[in-house]
PDB file of C-alpha atoms and ligand atoms in Angstrom:
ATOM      1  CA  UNK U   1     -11.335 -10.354  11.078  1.00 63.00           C
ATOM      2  CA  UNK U   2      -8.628  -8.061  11.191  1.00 75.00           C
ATOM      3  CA  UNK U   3      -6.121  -9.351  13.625  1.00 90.00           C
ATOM      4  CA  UNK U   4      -3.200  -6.564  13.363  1.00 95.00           C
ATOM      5  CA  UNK U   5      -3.940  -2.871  13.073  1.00 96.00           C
ATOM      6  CA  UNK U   6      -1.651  -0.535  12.389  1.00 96.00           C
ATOM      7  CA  UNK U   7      -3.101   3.436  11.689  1.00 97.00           C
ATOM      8  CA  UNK U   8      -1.230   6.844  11.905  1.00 97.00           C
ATOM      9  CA  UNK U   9       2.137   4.686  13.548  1.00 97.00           C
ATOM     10  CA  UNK U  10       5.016   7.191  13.926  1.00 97.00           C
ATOM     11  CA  UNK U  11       8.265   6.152  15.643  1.00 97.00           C
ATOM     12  CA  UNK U  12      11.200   8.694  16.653  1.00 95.00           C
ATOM     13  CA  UNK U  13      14.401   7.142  18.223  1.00 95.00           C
ATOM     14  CA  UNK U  14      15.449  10.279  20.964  1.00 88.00           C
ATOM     15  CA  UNK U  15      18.418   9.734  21.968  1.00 83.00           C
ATOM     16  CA  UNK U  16      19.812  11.930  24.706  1.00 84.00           C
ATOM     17  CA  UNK U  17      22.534  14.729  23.192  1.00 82.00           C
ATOM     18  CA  UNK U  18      21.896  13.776  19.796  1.00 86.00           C
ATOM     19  CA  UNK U  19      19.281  14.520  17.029  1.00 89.00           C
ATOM     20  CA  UNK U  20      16.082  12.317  16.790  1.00 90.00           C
ATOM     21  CA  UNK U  21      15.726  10.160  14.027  1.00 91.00           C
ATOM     22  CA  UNK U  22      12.499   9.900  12.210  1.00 93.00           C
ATOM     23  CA  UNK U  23      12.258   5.798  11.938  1.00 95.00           C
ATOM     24  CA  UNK U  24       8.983   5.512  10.661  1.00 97.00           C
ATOM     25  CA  UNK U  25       6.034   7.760  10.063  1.00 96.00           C
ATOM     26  CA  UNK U  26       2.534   7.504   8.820  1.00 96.00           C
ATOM     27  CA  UNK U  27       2.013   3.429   8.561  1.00 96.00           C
ATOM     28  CA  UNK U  28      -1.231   1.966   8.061  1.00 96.00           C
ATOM     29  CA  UNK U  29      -1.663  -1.537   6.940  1.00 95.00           C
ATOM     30  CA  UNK U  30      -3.966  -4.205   8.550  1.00 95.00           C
ATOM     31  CA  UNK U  31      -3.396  -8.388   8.724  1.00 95.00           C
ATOM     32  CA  UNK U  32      -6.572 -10.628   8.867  1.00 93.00           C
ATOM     33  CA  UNK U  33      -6.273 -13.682  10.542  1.00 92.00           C
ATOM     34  CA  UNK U  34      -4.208 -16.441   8.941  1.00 91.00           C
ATOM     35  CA  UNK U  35      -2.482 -14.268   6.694  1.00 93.00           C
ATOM     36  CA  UNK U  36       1.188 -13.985   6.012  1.00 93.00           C
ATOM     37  CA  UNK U  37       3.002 -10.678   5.242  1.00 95.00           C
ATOM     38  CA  UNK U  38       6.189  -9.282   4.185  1.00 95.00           C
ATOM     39  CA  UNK U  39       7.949  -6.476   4.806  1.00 96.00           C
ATOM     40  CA  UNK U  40      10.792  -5.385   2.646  1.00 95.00           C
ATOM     41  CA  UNK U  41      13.068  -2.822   1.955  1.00 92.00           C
ATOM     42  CA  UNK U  42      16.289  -1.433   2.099  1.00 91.00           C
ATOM     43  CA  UNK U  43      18.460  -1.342   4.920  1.00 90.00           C
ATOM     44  CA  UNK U  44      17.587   1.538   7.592  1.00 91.00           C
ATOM     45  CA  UNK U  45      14.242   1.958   6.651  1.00 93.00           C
ATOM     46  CA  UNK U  46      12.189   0.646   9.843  1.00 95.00           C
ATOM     47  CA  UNK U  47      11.461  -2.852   9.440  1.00 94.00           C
ATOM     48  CA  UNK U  48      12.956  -3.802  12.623  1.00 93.00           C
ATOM     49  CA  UNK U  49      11.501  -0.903  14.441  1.00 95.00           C
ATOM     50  CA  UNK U  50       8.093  -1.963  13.100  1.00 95.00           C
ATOM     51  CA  UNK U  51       8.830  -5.431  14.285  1.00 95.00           C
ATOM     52  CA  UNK U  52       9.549  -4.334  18.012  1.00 94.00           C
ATOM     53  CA  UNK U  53       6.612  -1.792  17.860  1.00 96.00           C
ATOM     54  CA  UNK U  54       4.320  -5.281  16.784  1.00 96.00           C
ATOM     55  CA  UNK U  55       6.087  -6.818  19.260  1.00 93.00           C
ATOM     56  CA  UNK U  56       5.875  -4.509  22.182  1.00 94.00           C
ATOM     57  CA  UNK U  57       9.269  -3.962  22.988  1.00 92.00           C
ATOM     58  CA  UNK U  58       9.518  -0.738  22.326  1.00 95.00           C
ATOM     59  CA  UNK U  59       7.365   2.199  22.193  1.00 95.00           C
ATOM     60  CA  UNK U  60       5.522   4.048  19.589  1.00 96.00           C
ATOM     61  CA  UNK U  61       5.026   7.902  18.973  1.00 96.00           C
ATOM     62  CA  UNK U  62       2.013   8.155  17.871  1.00 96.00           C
ATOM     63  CA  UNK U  63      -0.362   5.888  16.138  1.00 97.00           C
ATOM     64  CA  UNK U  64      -2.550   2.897  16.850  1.00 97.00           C
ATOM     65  CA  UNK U  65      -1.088  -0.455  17.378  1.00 97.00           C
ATOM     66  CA  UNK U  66      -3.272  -3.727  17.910  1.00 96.00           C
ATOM     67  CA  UNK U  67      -2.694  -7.640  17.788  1.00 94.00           C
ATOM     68  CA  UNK U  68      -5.286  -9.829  18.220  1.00 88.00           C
ATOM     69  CA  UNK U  69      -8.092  -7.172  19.596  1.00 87.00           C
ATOM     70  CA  UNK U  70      -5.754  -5.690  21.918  1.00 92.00           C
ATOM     71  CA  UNK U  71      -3.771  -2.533  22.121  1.00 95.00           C
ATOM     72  CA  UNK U  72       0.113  -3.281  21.864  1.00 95.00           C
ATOM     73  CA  UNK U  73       1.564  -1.132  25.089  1.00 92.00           C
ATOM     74  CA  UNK U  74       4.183  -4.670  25.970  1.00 91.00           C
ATOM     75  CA  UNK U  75       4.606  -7.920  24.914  1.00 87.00           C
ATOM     76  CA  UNK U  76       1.596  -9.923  24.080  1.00 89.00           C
ATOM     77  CA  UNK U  77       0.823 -13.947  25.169  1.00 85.00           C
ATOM     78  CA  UNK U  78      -0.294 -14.562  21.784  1.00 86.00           C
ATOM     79  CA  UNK U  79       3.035 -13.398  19.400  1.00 89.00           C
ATOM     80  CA  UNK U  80       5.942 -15.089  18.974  1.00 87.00           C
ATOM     81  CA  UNK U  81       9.092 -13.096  17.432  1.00 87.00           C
ATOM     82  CA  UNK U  82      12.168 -14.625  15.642  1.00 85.00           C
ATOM     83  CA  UNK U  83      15.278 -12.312  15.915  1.00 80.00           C
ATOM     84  CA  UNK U  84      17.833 -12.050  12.715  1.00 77.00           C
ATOM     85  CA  UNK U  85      20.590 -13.832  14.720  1.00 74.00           C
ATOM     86  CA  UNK U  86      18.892 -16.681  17.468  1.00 75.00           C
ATOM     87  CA  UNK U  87      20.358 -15.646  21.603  1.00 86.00           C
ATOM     88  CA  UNK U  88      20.083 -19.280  22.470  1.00 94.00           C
ATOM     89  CA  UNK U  89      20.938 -19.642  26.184  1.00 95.00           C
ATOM     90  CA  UNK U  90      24.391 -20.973  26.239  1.00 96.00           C
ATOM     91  CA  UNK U  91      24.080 -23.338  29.574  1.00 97.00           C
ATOM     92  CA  UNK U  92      20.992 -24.399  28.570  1.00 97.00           C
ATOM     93  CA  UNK U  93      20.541 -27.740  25.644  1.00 97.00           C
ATOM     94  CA  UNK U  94      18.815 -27.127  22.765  1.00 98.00           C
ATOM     95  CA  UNK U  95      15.282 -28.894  23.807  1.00 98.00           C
ATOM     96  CA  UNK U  96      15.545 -26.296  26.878  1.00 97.00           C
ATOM     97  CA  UNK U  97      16.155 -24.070  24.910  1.00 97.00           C
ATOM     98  CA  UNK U  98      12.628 -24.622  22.264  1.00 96.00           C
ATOM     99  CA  UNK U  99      11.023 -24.951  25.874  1.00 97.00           C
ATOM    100  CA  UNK U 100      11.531 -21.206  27.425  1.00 93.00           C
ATOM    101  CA  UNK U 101       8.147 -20.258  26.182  1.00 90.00           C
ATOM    102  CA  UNK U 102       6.443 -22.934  27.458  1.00 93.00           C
ATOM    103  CA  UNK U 103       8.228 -22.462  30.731  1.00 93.00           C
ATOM    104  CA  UNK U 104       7.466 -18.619  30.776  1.00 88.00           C
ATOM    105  CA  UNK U 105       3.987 -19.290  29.866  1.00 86.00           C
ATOM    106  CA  UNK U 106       3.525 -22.027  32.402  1.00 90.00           C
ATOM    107  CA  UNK U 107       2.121 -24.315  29.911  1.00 91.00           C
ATOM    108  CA  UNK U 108       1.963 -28.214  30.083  1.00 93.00           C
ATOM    109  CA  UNK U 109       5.840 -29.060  29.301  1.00 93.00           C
ATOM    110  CA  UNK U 110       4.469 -33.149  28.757  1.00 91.00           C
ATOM    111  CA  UNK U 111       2.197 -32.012  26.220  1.00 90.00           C
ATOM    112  CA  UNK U 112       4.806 -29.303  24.742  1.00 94.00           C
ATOM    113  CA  UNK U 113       7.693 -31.602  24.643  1.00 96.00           C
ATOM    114  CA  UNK U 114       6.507 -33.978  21.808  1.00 93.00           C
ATOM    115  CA  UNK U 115       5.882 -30.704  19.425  1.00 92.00           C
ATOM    116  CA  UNK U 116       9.053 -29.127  20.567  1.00 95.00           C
ATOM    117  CA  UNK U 117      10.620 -32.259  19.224  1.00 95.00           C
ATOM    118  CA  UNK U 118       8.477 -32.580  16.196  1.00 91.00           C
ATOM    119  CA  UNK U 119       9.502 -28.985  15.354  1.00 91.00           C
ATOM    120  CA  UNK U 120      13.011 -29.891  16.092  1.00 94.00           C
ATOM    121  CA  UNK U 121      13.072 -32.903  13.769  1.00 92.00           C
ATOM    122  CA  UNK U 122      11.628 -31.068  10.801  1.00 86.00           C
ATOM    123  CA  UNK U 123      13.847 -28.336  10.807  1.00 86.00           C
ATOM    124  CA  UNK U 124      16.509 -31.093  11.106  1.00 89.00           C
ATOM    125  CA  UNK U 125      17.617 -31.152  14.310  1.00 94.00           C
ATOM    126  CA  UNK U 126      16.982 -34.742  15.425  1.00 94.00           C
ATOM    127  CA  UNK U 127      19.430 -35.857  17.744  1.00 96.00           C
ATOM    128  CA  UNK U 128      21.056 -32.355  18.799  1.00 97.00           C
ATOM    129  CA  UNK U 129      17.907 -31.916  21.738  1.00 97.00           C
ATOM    130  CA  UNK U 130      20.671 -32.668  24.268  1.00 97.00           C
ATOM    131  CA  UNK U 131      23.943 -30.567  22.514  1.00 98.00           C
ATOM    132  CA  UNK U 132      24.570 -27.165  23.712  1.00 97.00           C
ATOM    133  CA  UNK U 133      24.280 -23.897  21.666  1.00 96.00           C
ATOM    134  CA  UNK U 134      28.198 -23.742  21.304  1.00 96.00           C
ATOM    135  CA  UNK U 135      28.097 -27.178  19.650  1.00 97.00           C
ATOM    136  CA  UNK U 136      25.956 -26.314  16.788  1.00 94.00           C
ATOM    137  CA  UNK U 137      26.849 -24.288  13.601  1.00 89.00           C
ATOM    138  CA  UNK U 138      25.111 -20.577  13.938  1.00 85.00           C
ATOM    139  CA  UNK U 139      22.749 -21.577  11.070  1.00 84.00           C
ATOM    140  CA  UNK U 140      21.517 -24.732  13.304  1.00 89.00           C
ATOM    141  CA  UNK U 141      21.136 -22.538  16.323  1.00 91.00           C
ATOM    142  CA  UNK U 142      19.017 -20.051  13.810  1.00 87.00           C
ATOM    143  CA  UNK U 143      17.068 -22.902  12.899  1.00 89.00           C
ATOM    144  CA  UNK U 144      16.434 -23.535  16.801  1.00 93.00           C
ATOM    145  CA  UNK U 145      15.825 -20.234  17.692  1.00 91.00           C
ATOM    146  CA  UNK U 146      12.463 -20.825  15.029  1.00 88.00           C
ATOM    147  CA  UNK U 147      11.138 -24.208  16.998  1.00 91.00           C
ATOM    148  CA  UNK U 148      11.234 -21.900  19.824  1.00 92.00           C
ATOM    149  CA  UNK U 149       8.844 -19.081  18.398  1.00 88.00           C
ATOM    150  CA  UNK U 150       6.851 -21.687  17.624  1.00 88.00           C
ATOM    151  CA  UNK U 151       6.916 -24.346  20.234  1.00 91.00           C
ATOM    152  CA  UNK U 152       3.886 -22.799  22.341  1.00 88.00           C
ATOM    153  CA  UNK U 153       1.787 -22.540  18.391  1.00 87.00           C
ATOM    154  CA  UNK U 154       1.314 -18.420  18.758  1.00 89.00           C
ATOM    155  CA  UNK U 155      -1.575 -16.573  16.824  1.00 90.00           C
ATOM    156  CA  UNK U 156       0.622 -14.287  15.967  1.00 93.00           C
ATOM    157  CA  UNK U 157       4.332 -15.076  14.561  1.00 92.00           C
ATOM    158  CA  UNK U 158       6.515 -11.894  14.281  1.00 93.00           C
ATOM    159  CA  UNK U 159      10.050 -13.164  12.479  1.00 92.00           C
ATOM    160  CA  UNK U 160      12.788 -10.164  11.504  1.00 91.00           C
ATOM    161  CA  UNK U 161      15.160 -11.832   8.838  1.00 88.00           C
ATOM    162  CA  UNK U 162      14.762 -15.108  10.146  1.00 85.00           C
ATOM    163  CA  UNK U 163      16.832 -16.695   7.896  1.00 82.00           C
ATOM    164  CA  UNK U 164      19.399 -14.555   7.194  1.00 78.00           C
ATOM    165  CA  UNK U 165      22.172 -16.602   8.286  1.00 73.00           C
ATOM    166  CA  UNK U 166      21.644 -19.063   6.864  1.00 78.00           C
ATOM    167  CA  UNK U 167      23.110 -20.503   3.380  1.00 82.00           C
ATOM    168  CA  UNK U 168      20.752 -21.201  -0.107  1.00 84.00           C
ATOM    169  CA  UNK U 169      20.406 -24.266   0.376  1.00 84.00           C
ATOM    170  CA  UNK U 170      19.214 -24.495   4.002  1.00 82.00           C
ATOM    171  CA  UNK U 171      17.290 -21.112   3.191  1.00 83.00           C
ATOM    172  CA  UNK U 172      14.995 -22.645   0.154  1.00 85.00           C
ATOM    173  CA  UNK U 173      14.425 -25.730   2.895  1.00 83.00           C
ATOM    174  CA  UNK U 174      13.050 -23.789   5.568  1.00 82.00           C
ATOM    175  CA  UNK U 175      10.951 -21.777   3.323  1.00 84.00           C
ATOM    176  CA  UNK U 176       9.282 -24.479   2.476  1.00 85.00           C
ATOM    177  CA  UNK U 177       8.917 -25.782   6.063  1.00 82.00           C
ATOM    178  CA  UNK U 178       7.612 -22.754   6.764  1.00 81.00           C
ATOM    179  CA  UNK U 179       5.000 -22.722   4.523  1.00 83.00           C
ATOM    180  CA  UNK U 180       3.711 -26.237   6.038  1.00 81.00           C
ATOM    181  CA  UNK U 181       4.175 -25.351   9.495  1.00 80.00           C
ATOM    182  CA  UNK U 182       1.747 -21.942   8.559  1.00 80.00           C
ATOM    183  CA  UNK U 183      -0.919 -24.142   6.414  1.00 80.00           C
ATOM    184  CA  UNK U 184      -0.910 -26.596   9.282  1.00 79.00           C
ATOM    185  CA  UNK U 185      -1.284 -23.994  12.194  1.00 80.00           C
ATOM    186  CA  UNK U 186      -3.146 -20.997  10.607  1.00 84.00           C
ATOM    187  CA  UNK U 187      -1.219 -18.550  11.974  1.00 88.00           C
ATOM    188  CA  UNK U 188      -0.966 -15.113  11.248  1.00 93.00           C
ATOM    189  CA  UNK U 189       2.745 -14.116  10.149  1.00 93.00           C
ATOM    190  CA  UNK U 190       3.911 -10.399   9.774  1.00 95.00           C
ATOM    191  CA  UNK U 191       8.061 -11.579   8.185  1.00 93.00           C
ATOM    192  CA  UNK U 192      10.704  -8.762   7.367  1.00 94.00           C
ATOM    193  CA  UNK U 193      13.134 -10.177   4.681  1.00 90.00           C
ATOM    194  CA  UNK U 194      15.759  -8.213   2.388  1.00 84.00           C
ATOM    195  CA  UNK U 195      15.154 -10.858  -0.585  1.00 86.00           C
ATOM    196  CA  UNK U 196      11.879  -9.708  -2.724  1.00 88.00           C
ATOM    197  CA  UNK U 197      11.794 -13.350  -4.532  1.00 87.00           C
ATOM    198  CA  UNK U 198      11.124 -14.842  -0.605  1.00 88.00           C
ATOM    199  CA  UNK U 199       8.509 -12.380   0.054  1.00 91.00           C
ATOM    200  CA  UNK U 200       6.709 -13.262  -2.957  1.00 89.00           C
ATOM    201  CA  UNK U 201       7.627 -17.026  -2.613  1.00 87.00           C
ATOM    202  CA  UNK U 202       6.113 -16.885   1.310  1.00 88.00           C
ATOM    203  CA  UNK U 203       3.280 -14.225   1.723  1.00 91.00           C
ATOM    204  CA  UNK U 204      -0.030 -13.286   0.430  1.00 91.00           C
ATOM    205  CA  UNK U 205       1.199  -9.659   0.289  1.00 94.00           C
ATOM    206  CA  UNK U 206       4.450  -7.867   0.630  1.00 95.00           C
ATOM    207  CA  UNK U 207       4.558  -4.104   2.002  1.00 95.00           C
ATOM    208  CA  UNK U 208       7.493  -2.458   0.619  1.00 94.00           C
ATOM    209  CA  UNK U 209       8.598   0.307   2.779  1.00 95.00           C
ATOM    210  CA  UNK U 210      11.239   3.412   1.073  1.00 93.00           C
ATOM    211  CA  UNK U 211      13.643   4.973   3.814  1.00 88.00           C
ATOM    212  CA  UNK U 212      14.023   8.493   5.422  1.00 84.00           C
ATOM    213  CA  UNK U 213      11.852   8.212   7.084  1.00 87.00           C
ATOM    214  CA  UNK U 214      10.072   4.590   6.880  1.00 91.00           C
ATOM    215  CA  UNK U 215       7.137   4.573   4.652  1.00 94.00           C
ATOM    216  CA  UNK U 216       4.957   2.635   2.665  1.00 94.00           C
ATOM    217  CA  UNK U 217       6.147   2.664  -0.873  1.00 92.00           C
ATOM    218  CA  UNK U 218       3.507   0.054  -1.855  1.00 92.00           C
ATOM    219  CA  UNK U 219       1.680  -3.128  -1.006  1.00 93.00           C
ATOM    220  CA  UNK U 220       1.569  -5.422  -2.832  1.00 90.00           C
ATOM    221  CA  UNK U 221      -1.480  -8.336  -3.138  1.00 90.00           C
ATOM    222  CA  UNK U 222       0.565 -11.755  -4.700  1.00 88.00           C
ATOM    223  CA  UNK U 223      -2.350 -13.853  -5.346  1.00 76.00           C
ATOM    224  CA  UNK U 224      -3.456 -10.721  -8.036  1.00 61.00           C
ATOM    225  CA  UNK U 225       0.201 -10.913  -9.290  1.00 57.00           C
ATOM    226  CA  UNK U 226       0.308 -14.412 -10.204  1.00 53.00           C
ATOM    227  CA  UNK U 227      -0.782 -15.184 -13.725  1.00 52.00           C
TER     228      UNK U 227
HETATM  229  P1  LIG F   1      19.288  -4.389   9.681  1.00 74.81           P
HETATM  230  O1  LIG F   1      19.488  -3.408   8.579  1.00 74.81           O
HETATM  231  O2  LIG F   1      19.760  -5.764   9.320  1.00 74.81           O
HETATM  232  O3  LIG F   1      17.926  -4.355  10.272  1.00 74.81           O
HETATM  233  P2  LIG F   1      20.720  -2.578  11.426  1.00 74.81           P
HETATM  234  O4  LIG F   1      22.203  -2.571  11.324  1.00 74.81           O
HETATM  235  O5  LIG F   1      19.924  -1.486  10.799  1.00 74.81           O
HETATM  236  O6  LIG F   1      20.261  -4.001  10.893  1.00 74.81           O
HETATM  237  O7  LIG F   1      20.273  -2.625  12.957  1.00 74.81           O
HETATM  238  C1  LIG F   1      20.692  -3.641  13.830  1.00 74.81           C
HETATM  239  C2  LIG F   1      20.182  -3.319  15.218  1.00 74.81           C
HETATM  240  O8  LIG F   1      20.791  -2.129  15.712  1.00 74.81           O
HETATM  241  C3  LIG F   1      18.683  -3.078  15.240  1.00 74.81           C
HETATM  242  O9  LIG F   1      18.128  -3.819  16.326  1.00 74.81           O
HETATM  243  C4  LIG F   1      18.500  -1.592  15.464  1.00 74.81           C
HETATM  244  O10 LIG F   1      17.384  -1.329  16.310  1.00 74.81           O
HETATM  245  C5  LIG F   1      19.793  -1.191  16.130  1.00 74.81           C
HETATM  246  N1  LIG F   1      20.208   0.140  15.639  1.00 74.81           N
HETATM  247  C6  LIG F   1      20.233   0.528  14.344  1.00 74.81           C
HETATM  248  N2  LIG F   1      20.621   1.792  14.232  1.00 74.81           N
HETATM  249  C7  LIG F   1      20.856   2.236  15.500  1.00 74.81           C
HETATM  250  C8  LIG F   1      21.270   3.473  16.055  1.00 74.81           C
HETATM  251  N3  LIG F   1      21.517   4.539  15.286  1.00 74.81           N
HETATM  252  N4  LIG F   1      21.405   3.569  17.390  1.00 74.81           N
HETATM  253  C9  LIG F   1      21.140   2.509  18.155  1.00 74.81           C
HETATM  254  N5  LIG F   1      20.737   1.306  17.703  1.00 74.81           N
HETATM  255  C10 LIG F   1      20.592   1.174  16.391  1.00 74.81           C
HETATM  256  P1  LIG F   2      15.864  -1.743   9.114  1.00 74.81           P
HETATM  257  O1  LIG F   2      15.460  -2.867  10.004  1.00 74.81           O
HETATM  258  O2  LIG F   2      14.939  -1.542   7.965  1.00 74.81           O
HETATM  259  O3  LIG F   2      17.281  -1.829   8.671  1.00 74.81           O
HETATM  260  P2  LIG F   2      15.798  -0.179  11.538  1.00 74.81           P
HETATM  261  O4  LIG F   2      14.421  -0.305  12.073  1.00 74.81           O
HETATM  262  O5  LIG F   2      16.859  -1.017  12.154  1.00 74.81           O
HETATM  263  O6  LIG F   2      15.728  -0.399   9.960  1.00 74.81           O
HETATM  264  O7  LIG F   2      16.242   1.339  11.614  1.00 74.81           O
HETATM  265  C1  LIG F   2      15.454   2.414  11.098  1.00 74.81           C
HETATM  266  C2  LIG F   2      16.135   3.725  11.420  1.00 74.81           C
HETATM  267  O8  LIG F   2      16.111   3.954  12.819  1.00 74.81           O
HETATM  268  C3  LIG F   2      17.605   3.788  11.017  1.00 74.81           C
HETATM  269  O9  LIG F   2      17.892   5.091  10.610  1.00 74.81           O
HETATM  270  C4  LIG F   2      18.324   3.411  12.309  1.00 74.81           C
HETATM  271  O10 LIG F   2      19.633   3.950  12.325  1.00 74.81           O
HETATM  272  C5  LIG F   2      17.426   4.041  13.352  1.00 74.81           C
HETATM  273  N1  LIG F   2      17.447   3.295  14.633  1.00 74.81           N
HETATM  274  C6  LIG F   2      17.121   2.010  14.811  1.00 74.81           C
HETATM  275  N2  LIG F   2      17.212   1.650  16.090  1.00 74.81           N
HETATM  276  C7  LIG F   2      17.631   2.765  16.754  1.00 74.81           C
HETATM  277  C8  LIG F   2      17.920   3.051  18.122  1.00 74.81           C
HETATM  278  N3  LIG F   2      17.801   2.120  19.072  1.00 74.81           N
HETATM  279  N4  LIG F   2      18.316   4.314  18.419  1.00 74.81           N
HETATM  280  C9  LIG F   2      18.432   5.258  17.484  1.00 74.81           C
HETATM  281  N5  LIG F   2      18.166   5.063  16.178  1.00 74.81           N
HETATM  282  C10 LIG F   2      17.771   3.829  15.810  1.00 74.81           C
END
């Protein structure tokens, strides 16, 4: 089925003694279950306001918003979000860190452990569960920030330039991961990225949005591109 739904969405930013700007206007687009997207486009023109609006964190202006059957008016159980640069909590290690969800969810942390290390260990993090944010690199605390949106295996994965700090090489690697960790799970992954070779590398289709306001320029279906 369709398991995000996005009609009509307009989004103004208002902010007081200043003029409002137009951030996105007239989306539609819809996600069935187990697929991934990408969004891309040039700087200022929405993705990350989309991304909160999927996400709940902020409001909308008009439109219809739902993840998986449910209107979006806050944060849903079922989505996990990866921010472009990963707020680790600095007195807390880096397993505590993968485990916030779990805690906030008030899951099982025995059974959540074991795939909070397995996730650690195949991003490459084995043997840094005990080391503090401040003694990692900021591409290894990136790389932990994406064990923790997935520790607690959400339906829906919402990730805003999730690799964006990090360099080629370590960039091309978790690409791939990513793919395996998506085959294995079956989630469904809605990914803003500024590189159009990664969108087409990860998704099944890419929605290209043009600025001034946000709109859809295109979407694009990769399985039809590929010869
Ligand atoms: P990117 O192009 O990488 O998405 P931006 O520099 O556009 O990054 O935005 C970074 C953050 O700053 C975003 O979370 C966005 O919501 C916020 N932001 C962008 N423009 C403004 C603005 N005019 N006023 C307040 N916050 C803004
Ligand atoms: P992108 O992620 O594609 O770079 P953003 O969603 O960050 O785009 O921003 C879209 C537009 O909305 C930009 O013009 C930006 O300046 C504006 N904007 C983003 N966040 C805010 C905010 N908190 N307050 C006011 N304007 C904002």
């Amino acid at each position: 089925g369709r398991w995000i739904e996005v009609d009509g969405l307009h989004k103004s930013y208002q902010p007081r003694r200043s003029e409002p700007t137009h951030a996105l206007s007239d989306i539609a687009f819809t996600v069935r279950r187990g697929e991934f997207i990408s969004v891309v486009g040039p700087s200022g023109c929405g993705k990350t306001t989309m991304l909160k609006i999927l996400a709940g964190l902020i409001p909308r202006s008009e439109g219809a918003v739902r993840v998986a059957g449910r209107d979006v008016a806050g944060p849903l159980p079922e989505v996990g979000m990866v921010f472009q640069a990963a707020t680790l909590l600095p007195w807390r290690t880096i397993l505590q860190n993968v485990m916030v969800p779990v805690e906030v969810r008030k899951l099982d942390a025995r059974v959540y452990r074991e795939r909070a290390e397995r996730l650690l260990a195949m991003v490459g993090l084995d043997g840094y569960e005990g080391k503090y944010p401040h003694e990692l690199s900021g591409g290894m605390q990136q790389r932990a920030g994406i064990c923790r949106a997935l520790v607690h295996d959400p339906a829906v994965l919402l990730m805003d330039e999730p690799f964006g700090a990090l360099d080629a090489m370590t960039r091309e690697y978790m690409n791939v991961e990513l793919l395996r960790i998506w085959r294995e799970s079956g989630q469904t992954i809605v990914c803003v990225t500024h590189s159009i070779p990664e969108a087409v590398f990860l998704s099944d289709r890419v929605v290209v949005l043009s600025p001034r306001p946000g709109r859809i320029a295109e979407i694009v279906d990769i399985e039809l591109e590929r010869p």
